[in-house]
Amino acid sequence: MHGVWANRWTFILAATGSAVGLGNIWKFPYITGENGGGAFVLVYLLCIAVVGIPVMMAEVLIGRRGRMSPINSMRYVTREAGLHGAWTGIGWMGVLAGLMIMAFYSVVAGWALSYIFSTGAGMFAGVDGENAGALFSGLLGNSEKQLFFHSIFSLMTLAIVAAGVTRGLGMVARVLMPFLFVVLIILLGYGIVKGDFVAGLHFLFDFKLDKLSWDGVLIALGHAFFTLSLGMGAIMAYGAYMPDHASVGRTIITVGILDTVVALIAGLAIFPIVFGSPGLVPGEGPGLMFVSLPVAFGNMAGGQLFGTLFFLLVSVAAWSSAVSLIEPGVAWLVESKKFSRVGSSIVLTLFAWLGGVASIYTSFMFDTLDMLTSQIMLPLGGLFIAIFVGWLMRRAIVCSEMDAEGHPLFDIWLFIVRYISPILVALVLVFGLYKKFAG
Ligand code: TRP
């Protein structure tokens, strides 16, 4: 059995540290750009509300019930419910998915690290969209540089995981997350004053159904899982440290709202700059953040300082997320008592690092890892978690873990976890994958 977070807020901050990361600031704006804006954003918000947050509660609940690594917590609740051991597979798939995500995540985090130095050196002074695009392509064409920063980021993650997640990470979240928030607000201010804010608003919130495909719906669902760190046991591992008396419901709603607000502000900062700069298009792809924001920093007063600070904070946000990608596997190896924490951390980080090297040299690897995890493994993990908690765990146990006997919201939540979330996830998975591979 683990130690326990000092209090409810430490859990909220650690979970938010895991949730808020590249998913919010890099991935959300670029997939929104590629999928036409408005309708995509609405589907994404719906997925967060009716699938993401309810399933997140279910995942935390399993972790707190088992109080061990995801694999062993799954084993515990499976035994408790008298079920076949195959359900432990949720934990195994999670460990694998975490390493696969880390393999492309740390490459993008490496880009952010390298941008701390580019911005700090004033490379973006006065750039327009085209110049900024050329600078980013230059980075993509420089494998050694990517490899260097990817390796630095992997080592940073290794250091925290090896030291133990409960130590130190709370500080990161408590001090640096609020800072990130402030810098995003400053960028938002730049977008309002200097960019085309109205065009940005229309793009993000106008409901244009014709722009949305089934593939887009699947991407939105997958991203709801990705951004909440859901479906692979990361949040389950953190839930294992949650104090008994804390309310799962209220806590998770707080985390979900914080995460969503950060993503929306990032979008509201990025798109006005895109529409205000000739040479930039919303469908830019993975480079969107690395091309549009330098334009803002290169042309605003104090941009060199704020830009450096911004990429520093994005790197920190990515760092506190990456830790939760490795932690489930490490926690399990440590529990098996055959490995030390340091040894386990080194082995698993090394696996992810190798995957990252492959992603640097072939963009096919990068895209495949992203697609397989976000659009297949995370939704599947979430689907099984919802079925497990909704249908297979004893209602009395679920109720006592939620600490919500007789609360009207409890019945609504249970209804969503039983019917709405699994049916929606299954439908979107089946149609989305069918259209992707057969249609
Ligand atoms: N949620 C993080 C982000 O948005 C990424 C992340 C961390 C993650 N842990 C996870 C995604 C576990 C899926 C599963 O950047």
CSV table of C-alpha atoms and ligand atoms in Angstrom, one decimal:
chain,number,residue,atom,x,y,z
A,1,MET,CA,0.0,0.0,0.0
A,2,HIS,CA,1.2,3.5,-0.9
A,3,GLY,CA,1.5,6.7,1.0
A,4,VAL,CA,-1.4,9.1,0.6
A,5,TRP,CA,-1.4,12.6,-0.8
A,6,ALA,CA,-1.4,15.2,2.0
A,7,ASN,CA,-4.9,16.4,1.2
A,8,ARG,CA,-7.5,16.8,-1.5
A,9,TRP,CA,-5.8,19.8,-3.1
A,10,THR,CA,-2.5,17.9,-3.5
A,11,PHE,CA,-4.4,15.3,-5.5
A,12,ILE,CA,-6.2,18.0,-7.6
A,13,LEU,CA,-2.9,19.6,-8.4
A,14,ALA,CA,-1.1,16.4,-9.2
A,15,ALA,CA,-4.0,15.2,-11.4
A,16,THR,CA,-4.2,18.6,-13.0
A,17,GLY,CA,-0.4,18.4,-13.5
A,18,SER,CA,-0.9,15.2,-15.4
A,19,ALA,CA,-3.9,16.4,-17.4
A,20,VAL,CA,-2.7,19.8,-18.4
A,21,GLY,CA,0.1,19.4,-20.9
A,22,LEU,CA,0.9,19.3,-24.5
A,23,GLY,CA,-2.5,17.9,-25.1
A,24,ASN,CA,-4.1,21.3,-24.2
A,25,ILE,CA,-1.6,23.7,-25.7
A,26,TRP,CA,-0.2,21.9,-28.6
A,27,LYS,CA,-2.5,19.1,-29.7
A,28,PHE,CA,-6.0,20.6,-29.0
A,29,PRO,CA,-5.4,23.7,-31.2
A,30,TYR,CA,-3.8,21.8,-34.1
A,31,ILE,CA,-6.4,19.0,-34.3
A,32,THR,CA,-9.1,21.7,-34.1
A,33,GLY,CA,-7.5,23.5,-37.0
A,34,GLU,CA,-7.3,20.3,-39.0
A,35,ASN,CA,-10.9,19.3,-38.3
A,36,GLY,CA,-12.5,22.6,-39.2
A,37,GLY,CA,-13.1,24.3,-35.8
A,38,GLY,CA,-16.6,24.9,-34.4
A,39,ALA,CA,-18.4,21.5,-34.7
A,40,PHE,CA,-15.2,19.7,-33.7
A,41,VAL,CA,-14.9,21.8,-30.5
A,42,LEU,CA,-18.5,21.1,-29.6
A,43,VAL,CA,-18.1,17.4,-30.0
A,44,TYR,CA,-15.0,17.5,-28.0
A,45,LEU,CA,-16.7,19.4,-25.1
A,46,LEU,CA,-19.6,16.9,-25.2
A,47,CYS,CA,-17.1,14.1,-25.0
A,48,ILE,CA,-15.4,15.7,-22.0
A,49,ALA,CA,-18.8,16.1,-20.2
A,50,VAL,CA,-20.6,12.8,-20.9
A,51,VAL,CA,-17.7,10.5,-21.3
A,52,GLY,CA,-14.4,12.0,-20.0
A,53,ILE,CA,-15.4,13.3,-16.5
A,54,PRO,CA,-17.7,10.4,-15.6
A,55,VAL,CA,-15.2,7.8,-16.7
A,56,MET,CA,-12.4,9.7,-14.9
A,57,MET,CA,-14.4,9.3,-11.7
A,58,ALA,CA,-14.7,5.6,-12.4
A,59,GLU,CA,-10.9,5.2,-13.0
A,60,VAL,CA,-10.0,7.1,-9.8
A,61,LEU,CA,-12.4,5.0,-7.9
A,62,ILE,CA,-10.8,1.7,-8.9
A,63,GLY,CA,-7.4,3.1,-8.0
A,64,ARG,CA,-8.5,4.2,-4.6
A,65,ARG,CA,-10.2,0.9,-3.9
A,66,GLY,CA,-7.2,-1.1,-4.9
A,67,ARG,CA,-4.6,1.4,-3.5
A,68,MET,CA,-1.9,-0.2,-5.7
A,69,SER,CA,-0.4,0.2,-9.2
A,70,PRO,CA,-3.1,0.0,-12.0
A,71,ILE,CA,-2.3,-3.7,-12.7
A,72,ASN,CA,-2.6,-4.8,-9.1
A,73,SER,CA,-5.5,-2.5,-8.4
A,74,MET,CA,-7.3,-4.1,-11.3
A,75,ARG,CA,-6.4,-7.5,-10.0
A,76,TYR,CA,-7.8,-6.6,-6.5
A,77,VAL,CA,-11.1,-5.3,-7.8
A,78,THR,CA,-11.4,-8.2,-10.2
A,79,ARG,CA,-11.0,-10.7,-7.4
A,80,GLU,CA,-13.3,-8.7,-5.1
A,81,ALA,CA,-16.0,-8.9,-7.8
A,82,GLY,CA,-15.3,-12.6,-8.4
A,83,LEU,CA,-14.4,-12.1,-12.1
A,84,HIS,CA,-12.0,-13.7,-14.5
A,85,GLY,CA,-8.4,-12.5,-14.3
A,86,ALA,CA,-8.6,-11.2,-17.9
A,87,TRP,CA,-9.9,-7.9,-16.6
A,88,THR,CA,-6.4,-7.2,-15.3
A,89,GLY,CA,-5.6,-6.7,-19.0
A,90,ILE,CA,-6.9,-3.1,-18.6
A,91,GLY,CA,-3.9,-2.5,-16.4
A,92,TRP,CA,-1.5,-4.2,-18.9
A,93,MET,CA,-2.8,-2.3,-21.9
A,94,GLY,CA,-2.4,0.9,-19.9
A,95,VAL,CA,1.2,0.3,-19.1
A,96,LEU,CA,1.9,-0.3,-22.8
A,97,ALA,CA,-0.2,2.7,-23.9
A,98,GLY,CA,1.7,4.9,-21.5
A,99,LEU,CA,5.1,4.0,-23.0
A,100,MET,CA,3.8,4.4,-26.5
A,101,ILE,CA,2.4,7.9,-25.8
A,102,MET,CA,5.6,8.9,-24.1
A,103,ALA,CA,7.5,7.9,-27.2
A,104,PHE,CA,6.0,10.7,-29.3
A,105,TYR,CA,5.2,13.0,-26.4
A,106,SER,CA,8.8,13.4,-25.4
A,107,VAL,CA,9.7,14.3,-29.0
A,108,VAL,CA,7.2,17.2,-29.0
A,109,ALA,CA,8.3,18.2,-25.5
A,110,GLY,CA,11.8,18.3,-26.9
A,111,TRP,CA,10.6,20.8,-29.5
A,112,ALA,CA,9.3,23.0,-26.7
A,113,LEU,CA,12.6,22.7,-24.9
A,114,SER,CA,14.5,23.8,-27.9
A,115,TYR,CA,12.2,26.7,-28.4
A,116,ILE,CA,13.1,28.0,-25.0
A,117,PHE,CA,16.6,28.6,-26.4
A,118,SER,CA,15.4,29.9,-29.9
A,119,THR,CA,13.1,32.4,-28.3
A,120,GLY,CA,15.7,33.3,-25.6
A,121,ALA,CA,18.3,34.0,-28.3
A,122,GLY,CA,15.9,36.4,-30.1
A,123,MET,CA,15.6,34.2,-33.2
A,124,PHE,CA,12.0,35.2,-33.7
A,125,ALA,CA,12.4,39.0,-33.5
A,126,GLY,CA,10.1,40.5,-36.1
A,127,VAL,CA,9.2,37.2,-37.8
A,128,ASP,CA,6.1,36.8,-39.9
A,129,GLY,CA,4.2,33.5,-40.5
A,130,GLU,CA,6.4,32.4,-43.3
A,131,ASN,CA,9.7,32.9,-41.5
A,132,ALA,CA,8.4,31.2,-38.4
A,133,GLY,CA,7.3,28.3,-40.5
A,134,ALA,CA,10.7,28.0,-42.1
A,135,LEU,CA,12.3,28.0,-38.6
A,136,PHE,CA,10.1,25.2,-37.5
A,137,SER,CA,10.8,23.1,-40.6
A,138,GLY,CA,14.5,23.7,-39.9
A,139,LEU,CA,14.1,22.0,-36.5
A,140,LEU,CA,12.2,19.1,-38.1
A,141,GLY,CA,15.0,18.6,-40.6
A,142,ASN,CA,17.6,18.5,-37.9
A,143,SER,CA,17.4,15.0,-36.4
A,144,GLU,CA,20.4,15.4,-34.1
A,145,LYS,CA,19.0,18.5,-32.4
A,146,GLN,CA,15.6,16.7,-31.9
A,147,LEU,CA,17.4,13.7,-30.5
A,148,PHE,CA,19.3,15.9,-28.1
A,149,PHE,CA,16.3,17.6,-26.7
A,150,HIS,CA,14.2,14.4,-26.7
A,151,SER,CA,16.9,12.8,-24.6
A,152,ILE,CA,17.1,15.7,-22.2
A,153,PHE,CA,13.4,15.6,-21.7
A,154,SER,CA,13.5,11.8,-21.1
A,155,LEU,CA,16.2,12.3,-18.5
A,156,MET,CA,14.1,15.0,-16.7
A,157,THR,CA,11.1,12.6,-16.6
A,158,LEU,CA,13.3,9.8,-15.4
A,159,ALA,CA,14.6,11.9,-12.5
A,160,ILE,CA,11.1,12.6,-11.1
A,161,VAL,CA,9.8,9.1,-11.6
A,162,ALA,CA,12.9,7.6,-10.0
A,163,ALA,CA,12.5,10.0,-7.0
A,164,GLY,CA,8.9,9.0,-6.5
A,165,VAL,CA,5.9,10.9,-7.7
A,166,THR,CA,4.5,12.1,-4.4
A,167,ARG,CA,7.8,13.9,-3.7
A,168,GLY,CA,8.2,17.2,-5.4
A,169,LEU,CA,5.5,17.0,-8.0
A,170,GLY,CA,3.0,18.8,-5.9
A,171,MET,CA,5.3,21.8,-5.9
A,172,VAL,CA,5.5,21.8,-9.6
A,173,ALA,CA,1.8,21.9,-10.0
A,174,ARG,CA,1.2,24.4,-7.2
A,175,VAL,CA,3.7,27.0,-8.3
A,176,LEU,CA,4.2,26.6,-12.1
A,177,MET,CA,0.7,25.8,-13.3
A,178,PRO,CA,-0.7,29.2,-12.1
A,179,PHE,CA,2.2,30.9,-13.9
A,180,LEU,CA,1.4,29.0,-17.1
A,181,PHE,CA,-2.2,30.2,-16.8
A,182,VAL,CA,-1.0,33.8,-16.5
A,183,VAL,CA,1.2,33.7,-19.5
A,184,LEU,CA,-1.6,32.2,-21.6
A,185,ILE,CA,-3.8,35.1,-20.5
A,186,ILE,CA,-1.1,37.5,-21.7
A,187,LEU,CA,-1.0,35.7,-25.1
A,188,LEU,CA,-4.8,35.9,-25.2
A,189,GLY,CA,-4.5,39.6,-24.7
A,190,TYR,CA,-2.0,39.9,-27.6
A,191,GLY,CA,-4.5,37.9,-29.8
A,192,ILE,CA,-7.3,40.3,-28.9
A,193,VAL,CA,-5.3,43.4,-29.5
A,194,LYS,CA,-3.1,42.5,-32.4
A,195,GLY,CA,-4.7,39.4,-34.0
A,196,ASP,CA,-8.0,38.9,-35.7
A,197,PHE,CA,-9.9,37.9,-32.5
A,198,VAL,CA,-13.3,37.8,-34.1
A,199,ALA,CA,-12.2,35.4,-36.8
A,200,GLY,CA,-10.6,33.2,-34.2
A,201,LEU,CA,-13.9,33.2,-32.1
A,202,HIS,CA,-15.9,32.3,-35.2
A,203,PHE,CA,-13.5,29.5,-36.1
A,204,LEU,CA,-13.6,28.0,-32.6
A,205,PHE,CA,-17.3,28.3,-31.9
A,206,ASP,CA,-19.3,28.5,-35.1
A,207,PHE,CA,-21.2,25.3,-35.6
A,208,LYS,CA,-20.3,24.1,-39.1
A,209,LEU,CA,-21.4,20.5,-39.3
A,210,ASP,CA,-20.3,20.0,-42.9
A,211,LYS,CA,-16.7,20.4,-41.8
A,212,LEU,CA,-16.9,17.4,-39.4
A,213,SER,CA,-16.3,13.8,-40.5
A,214,TRP,CA,-16.6,10.6,-38.6
A,215,ASP,CA,-12.9,10.6,-38.3
A,216,GLY,CA,-13.1,14.0,-36.7
A,217,VAL,CA,-15.6,12.6,-34.2
A,218,LEU,CA,-13.2,9.8,-33.3
A,219,ILE,CA,-10.3,12.2,-33.0
A,220,ALA,CA,-12.4,14.4,-30.6
A,221,LEU,CA,-13.4,11.5,-28.5
A,222,GLY,CA,-9.8,10.2,-28.4
A,223,HIS,CA,-8.6,13.6,-27.5
A,224,ALA,CA,-11.1,13.9,-24.6
A,225,PHE,CA,-9.3,10.8,-23.2
A,226,PHE,CA,-5.9,12.0,-24.0
A,227,THR,CA,-6.3,15.5,-22.4
A,228,LEU,CA,-7.7,14.1,-19.2
A,229,SER,CA,-4.9,11.4,-19.0
A,230,LEU,CA,-7.6,8.8,-19.1
A,231,GLY,CA,-8.0,5.2,-20.2
A,232,MET,CA,-4.5,3.9,-19.4
A,233,GLY,CA,-4.3,3.9,-15.6
A,234,ALA,CA,-2.4,7.2,-15.1
A,235,ILE,CA,-5.3,8.7,-13.1
A,236,MET,CA,-5.9,5.3,-11.5
A,237,ALA,CA,-2.3,5.3,-10.3
A,238,TYR,CA,-2.8,8.8,-8.8
A,239,GLY,CA,-6.2,7.8,-7.4
A,240,ALA,CA,-4.3,5.1,-5.4
A,241,TYR,CA,-2.8,7.9,-3.4
A,242,MET,CA,-6.0,9.8,-2.7
A,243,PRO,CA,-7.2,10.2,0.9
A,244,ASP,CA,-10.3,8.2,1.9
A,245,HIS,CA,-12.5,11.1,2.9
A,246,ALA,CA,-12.0,13.2,-0.2
A,247,SER,CA,-15.0,13.4,-2.6
A,248,VAL,CA,-14.1,11.8,-5.9
A,249,GLY,CA,-17.0,13.6,-7.7
A,250,ARG,CA,-16.2,17.1,-6.7
A,251,THR,CA,-12.4,16.6,-7.1
A,252,ILE,CA,-12.6,15.2,-10.6
A,253,ILE,CA,-15.0,17.9,-11.8
A,254,THR,CA,-12.5,20.5,-10.7
A,255,VAL,CA,-9.7,18.8,-12.6
A,256,GLY,CA,-11.9,18.4,-15.7
A,257,ILE,CA,-12.9,22.1,-15.7
A,258,LEU,CA,-9.3,23.3,-15.2
A,259,ASP,CA,-8.1,21.2,-18.0
A,260,THR,CA,-10.8,22.3,-20.4
A,261,VAL,CA,-10.3,26.0,-19.6
A,262,VAL,CA,-6.6,25.8,-20.3
A,263,ALA,CA,-7.3,24.2,-23.7
A,264,LEU,CA,-9.9,26.8,-24.7
A,265,ILE,CA,-7.7,29.7,-23.7
A,266,ALA,CA,-4.8,28.2,-25.7
A,267,GLY,CA,-7.2,28.0,-28.7
A,268,LEU,CA,-8.4,31.5,-28.2
A,269,ALA,CA,-4.8,32.7,-28.1
A,270,ILE,CA,-3.6,30.8,-31.1
A,271,PHE,CA,-6.3,31.2,-33.7
A,272,PRO,CA,-6.6,35.0,-33.6
A,273,ILE,CA,-2.9,35.1,-34.3
A,274,VAL,CA,-3.3,32.6,-37.2
A,275,PHE,CA,-6.1,34.6,-38.8
A,276,GLY,CA,-4.2,37.9,-38.3
A,277,SER,CA,-1.0,36.7,-40.0
A,278,PRO,CA,-0.8,36.2,-43.7
A,279,GLY,CA,1.1,32.9,-44.4
A,280,LEU,CA,-0.5,31.0,-41.5
A,281,VAL,CA,-3.4,28.6,-41.9
A,282,PRO,CA,-5.4,26.9,-39.2
A,283,GLY,CA,-4.8,23.4,-40.7
A,284,GLU,CA,-1.0,23.8,-40.2
A,285,GLY,CA,-0.7,20.5,-38.4
A,286,PRO,CA,1.6,19.6,-35.5
A,287,GLY,CA,3.6,22.7,-36.1
A,288,LEU,CA,0.7,25.1,-35.4
A,289,MET,CA,1.8,26.2,-31.9
A,290,PHE,CA,5.4,26.3,-32.9
A,291,VAL,CA,4.7,28.6,-35.8
A,292,SER,CA,1.8,30.9,-34.7
A,293,LEU,CA,3.0,31.8,-31.2
A,294,PRO,CA,6.5,32.8,-32.2
A,295,VAL,CA,4.8,35.3,-34.5
A,296,ALA,CA,3.2,36.9,-31.5
A,297,PHE,CA,6.3,36.8,-29.4
A,298,GLY,CA,8.5,38.1,-32.2
A,299,ASN,CA,6.2,41.2,-32.6
A,300,MET,CA,5.1,42.2,-29.2
A,301,ALA,CA,6.8,44.3,-26.5
A,302,GLY,CA,8.7,42.1,-24.2
A,303,GLY,CA,8.1,39.1,-26.5
A,304,GLN,CA,11.5,37.7,-26.1
A,305,LEU,CA,11.1,37.4,-22.3
A,306,PHE,CA,7.5,36.2,-22.4
A,307,GLY,CA,8.3,33.8,-25.3
A,308,THR,CA,11.1,32.2,-23.4
A,309,LEU,CA,9.0,32.0,-20.2
A,310,PHE,CA,6.1,30.5,-22.2
A,311,PHE,CA,8.1,27.7,-23.7
A,312,LEU,CA,9.7,27.0,-20.3
A,313,LEU,CA,6.2,26.7,-18.8
A,314,VAL,CA,5.0,24.4,-21.6
A,315,SER,CA,8.0,22.2,-21.1
A,316,VAL,CA,7.2,22.1,-17.4
A,317,ALA,CA,3.5,21.2,-18.1
A,318,ALA,CA,4.7,18.5,-20.4
A,319,TRP,CA,7.1,17.3,-17.8
A,320,SER,CA,4.5,16.9,-15.1
A,321,SER,CA,2.3,15.0,-17.6
A,322,ALA,CA,5.1,12.7,-18.8
A,323,VAL,CA,5.7,11.5,-15.3
A,324,SER,CA,2.2,10.1,-15.2
A,325,LEU,CA,2.8,8.2,-18.4
A,326,ILE,CA,5.7,6.2,-16.9
A,327,GLU,CA,4.5,5.9,-13.3
A,328,PRO,CA,1.9,3.1,-13.7
A,329,GLY,CA,4.5,0.6,-15.1
A,330,VAL,CA,7.1,1.7,-12.5
A,331,ALA,CA,4.7,1.3,-9.6
A,332,TRP,CA,3.9,-2.2,-10.8
A,333,LEU,CA,7.6,-3.2,-11.2
A,334,VAL,CA,8.3,-1.8,-7.7
A,335,GLU,CA,5.4,-3.7,-6.2
A,336,SER,CA,6.5,-6.9,-7.7
A,337,LYS,CA,9.6,-6.4,-5.4
A,338,LYS,CA,12.0,-7.7,-8.0
A,339,PHE,CA,13.1,-4.2,-9.0
A,340,SER,CA,14.1,-1.0,-7.3
A,341,ARG,CA,12.3,2.2,-8.1
A,342,VAL,CA,15.4,3.6,-9.8
A,343,GLY,CA,16.0,0.5,-11.8
A,344,SER,CA,12.4,0.2,-12.9
A,345,SER,CA,12.3,3.9,-14.0
A,346,ILE,CA,15.4,3.5,-16.0
A,347,VAL,CA,14.2,0.4,-17.9
A,348,LEU,CA,10.8,1.9,-18.8
A,349,THR,CA,12.1,5.3,-19.7
A,350,LEU,CA,14.6,3.6,-22.0
A,351,PHE,CA,11.8,1.7,-23.8
A,352,ALA,CA,9.9,4.9,-24.4
A,353,TRP,CA,13.1,6.7,-25.4
A,354,LEU,CA,13.8,4.1,-28.1
A,355,GLY,CA,10.3,4.6,-29.4
A,356,GLY,CA,10.9,8.3,-29.5
A,357,VAL,CA,14.1,7.9,-31.5
A,358,ALA,CA,12.0,5.9,-34.1
A,359,SER,CA,9.4,8.8,-34.1
A,360,ILE,CA,12.1,11.3,-34.8
A,361,TYR,CA,13.4,9.4,-37.8
A,362,THR,CA,10.1,8.3,-39.3
A,363,SER,CA,7.0,10.5,-39.1
A,364,PHE,CA,5.0,7.3,-39.9
A,365,MET,CA,6.0,6.0,-36.4
A,366,PHE,CA,5.1,9.4,-34.8
A,367,ASP,CA,1.6,9.3,-36.5
A,368,THR,CA,1.0,5.7,-35.9
A,369,LEU,CA,1.8,5.8,-32.2
A,370,ASP,CA,-0.4,8.8,-31.7
A,371,MET,CA,-3.3,7.3,-33.7
A,372,LEU,CA,-3.1,3.8,-32.1
A,373,THR,CA,-3.0,5.2,-28.5
A,374,SER,CA,-5.4,8.2,-28.7
A,375,GLN,CA,-7.9,6.7,-31.1
A,376,ILE,CA,-7.9,3.1,-30.1
A,377,MET,CA,-6.2,2.1,-26.9
A,378,LEU,CA,-7.4,5.0,-24.7
A,379,PRO,CA,-11.1,4.8,-25.7
A,380,LEU,CA,-11.0,1.0,-25.4
A,381,GLY,CA,-9.5,1.3,-21.9
A,382,GLY,CA,-12.2,3.9,-21.0
A,383,LEU,CA,-14.9,1.6,-22.4
A,384,PHE,CA,-13.8,-1.3,-20.3
A,385,ILE,CA,-13.4,0.8,-17.2
A,386,ALA,CA,-16.9,2.1,-17.6
A,387,ILE,CA,-18.3,-1.4,-18.1
A,388,PHE,CA,-16.4,-2.6,-15.1
A,389,VAL,CA,-17.4,0.1,-12.6
A,390,GLY,CA,-20.9,0.4,-14.0
A,391,TRP,CA,-21.9,-3.2,-14.4
A,392,LEU,CA,-19.5,-5.5,-12.6
A,393,MET,CA,-18.4,-3.9,-9.3
A,394,ARG,CA,-20.9,-4.3,-6.5
A,395,ARG,CA,-23.1,-1.2,-6.3
A,396,ALA,CA,-22.5,-0.9,-2.5
A,397,ILE,CA,-18.8,-0.7,-3.0
A,398,VAL,CA,-19.0,1.8,-5.8
A,399,CYS,CA,-21.4,3.9,-3.7
A,400,SER,CA,-19.2,3.8,-0.6
A,401,GLU,CA,-16.1,4.7,-2.6
A,402,MET,CA,-17.9,7.6,-4.2
A,403,ASP,CA,-19.1,8.5,-0.7
A,404,ALA,CA,-22.4,9.5,-2.1
A,405,GLU,CA,-25.1,7.3,-0.6
A,406,GLY,CA,-28.5,8.8,-1.5
A,407,HIS,CA,-27.0,11.7,-3.4
A,408,PRO,CA,-29.2,12.4,-6.4
A,409,LEU,CA,-26.1,13.1,-8.6
A,410,PHE,CA,-24.8,9.6,-7.8
A,411,ASP,CA,-27.7,7.9,-9.6
A,412,ILE,CA,-27.2,10.2,-12.6
A,413,TRP,CA,-23.5,9.5,-12.7
A,414,LEU,CA,-24.1,5.7,-12.4
A,415,PHE,CA,-26.6,5.9,-15.2
A,416,ILE,CA,-24.1,7.7,-17.5
A,417,VAL,CA,-21.3,5.3,-16.7
A,418,ARG,CA,-23.6,2.3,-17.3
A,419,TYR,CA,-25.4,3.4,-20.5
A,420,ILE,CA,-24.3,6.7,-22.0
A,421,SER,CA,-20.5,6.5,-21.9
A,422,PRO,CA,-20.0,2.9,-23.0
A,423,ILE,CA,-22.6,3.1,-25.8
A,424,LEU,CA,-21.2,6.4,-27.1
A,425,VAL,CA,-17.6,5.2,-27.0
A,426,ALA,CA,-18.5,1.9,-28.7
A,427,LEU,CA,-20.5,3.7,-31.4
A,428,VAL,CA,-17.8,6.2,-32.2
A,429,LEU,CA,-15.0,3.6,-32.1
A,430,VAL,CA,-16.9,1.3,-34.5
A,431,PHE,CA,-18.0,4.0,-37.0
A,432,GLY,CA,-14.8,6.0,-36.7
A,433,LEU,CA,-12.5,3.0,-37.3
A,434,TYR,CA,-14.8,1.6,-40.0
A,435,LYS,CA,-14.6,4.9,-41.9
A,436,LYS,CA,-10.9,5.2,-41.4
A,437,PHE,CA,-9.9,1.8,-42.6
A,438,ALA,CA,-12.8,0.7,-44.9
A,439,GLY,CA,-14.8,3.7,-45.9
B,1,TRP,N1,-3.0,14.6,-20.5
B,1,TRP,C1,-1.7,14.9,-20.9
B,1,TRP,C2,-1.8,16.1,-21.9
B,1,TRP,O1,-2.9,16.5,-22.2
B,1,TRP,C3,-1.0,13.8,-21.5
B,1,TRP,C4,-1.0,12.6,-20.6
B,1,TRP,C5,-0.4,12.4,-19.5
B,1,TRP,C6,-1.8,11.4,-20.9
B,1,TRP,N2,-0.7,11.2,-18.9
B,1,TRP,C7,-1.6,10.6,-19.8
B,1,TRP,C8,-2.6,11.0,-21.9
B,1,TRP,C9,-2.2,9.3,-19.7
B,1,TRP,C10,-3.2,9.8,-21.8
B,1,TRP,C11,-3.1,9.0,-20.8
B,1,TRP,O2,-0.8,16.6,-22.3
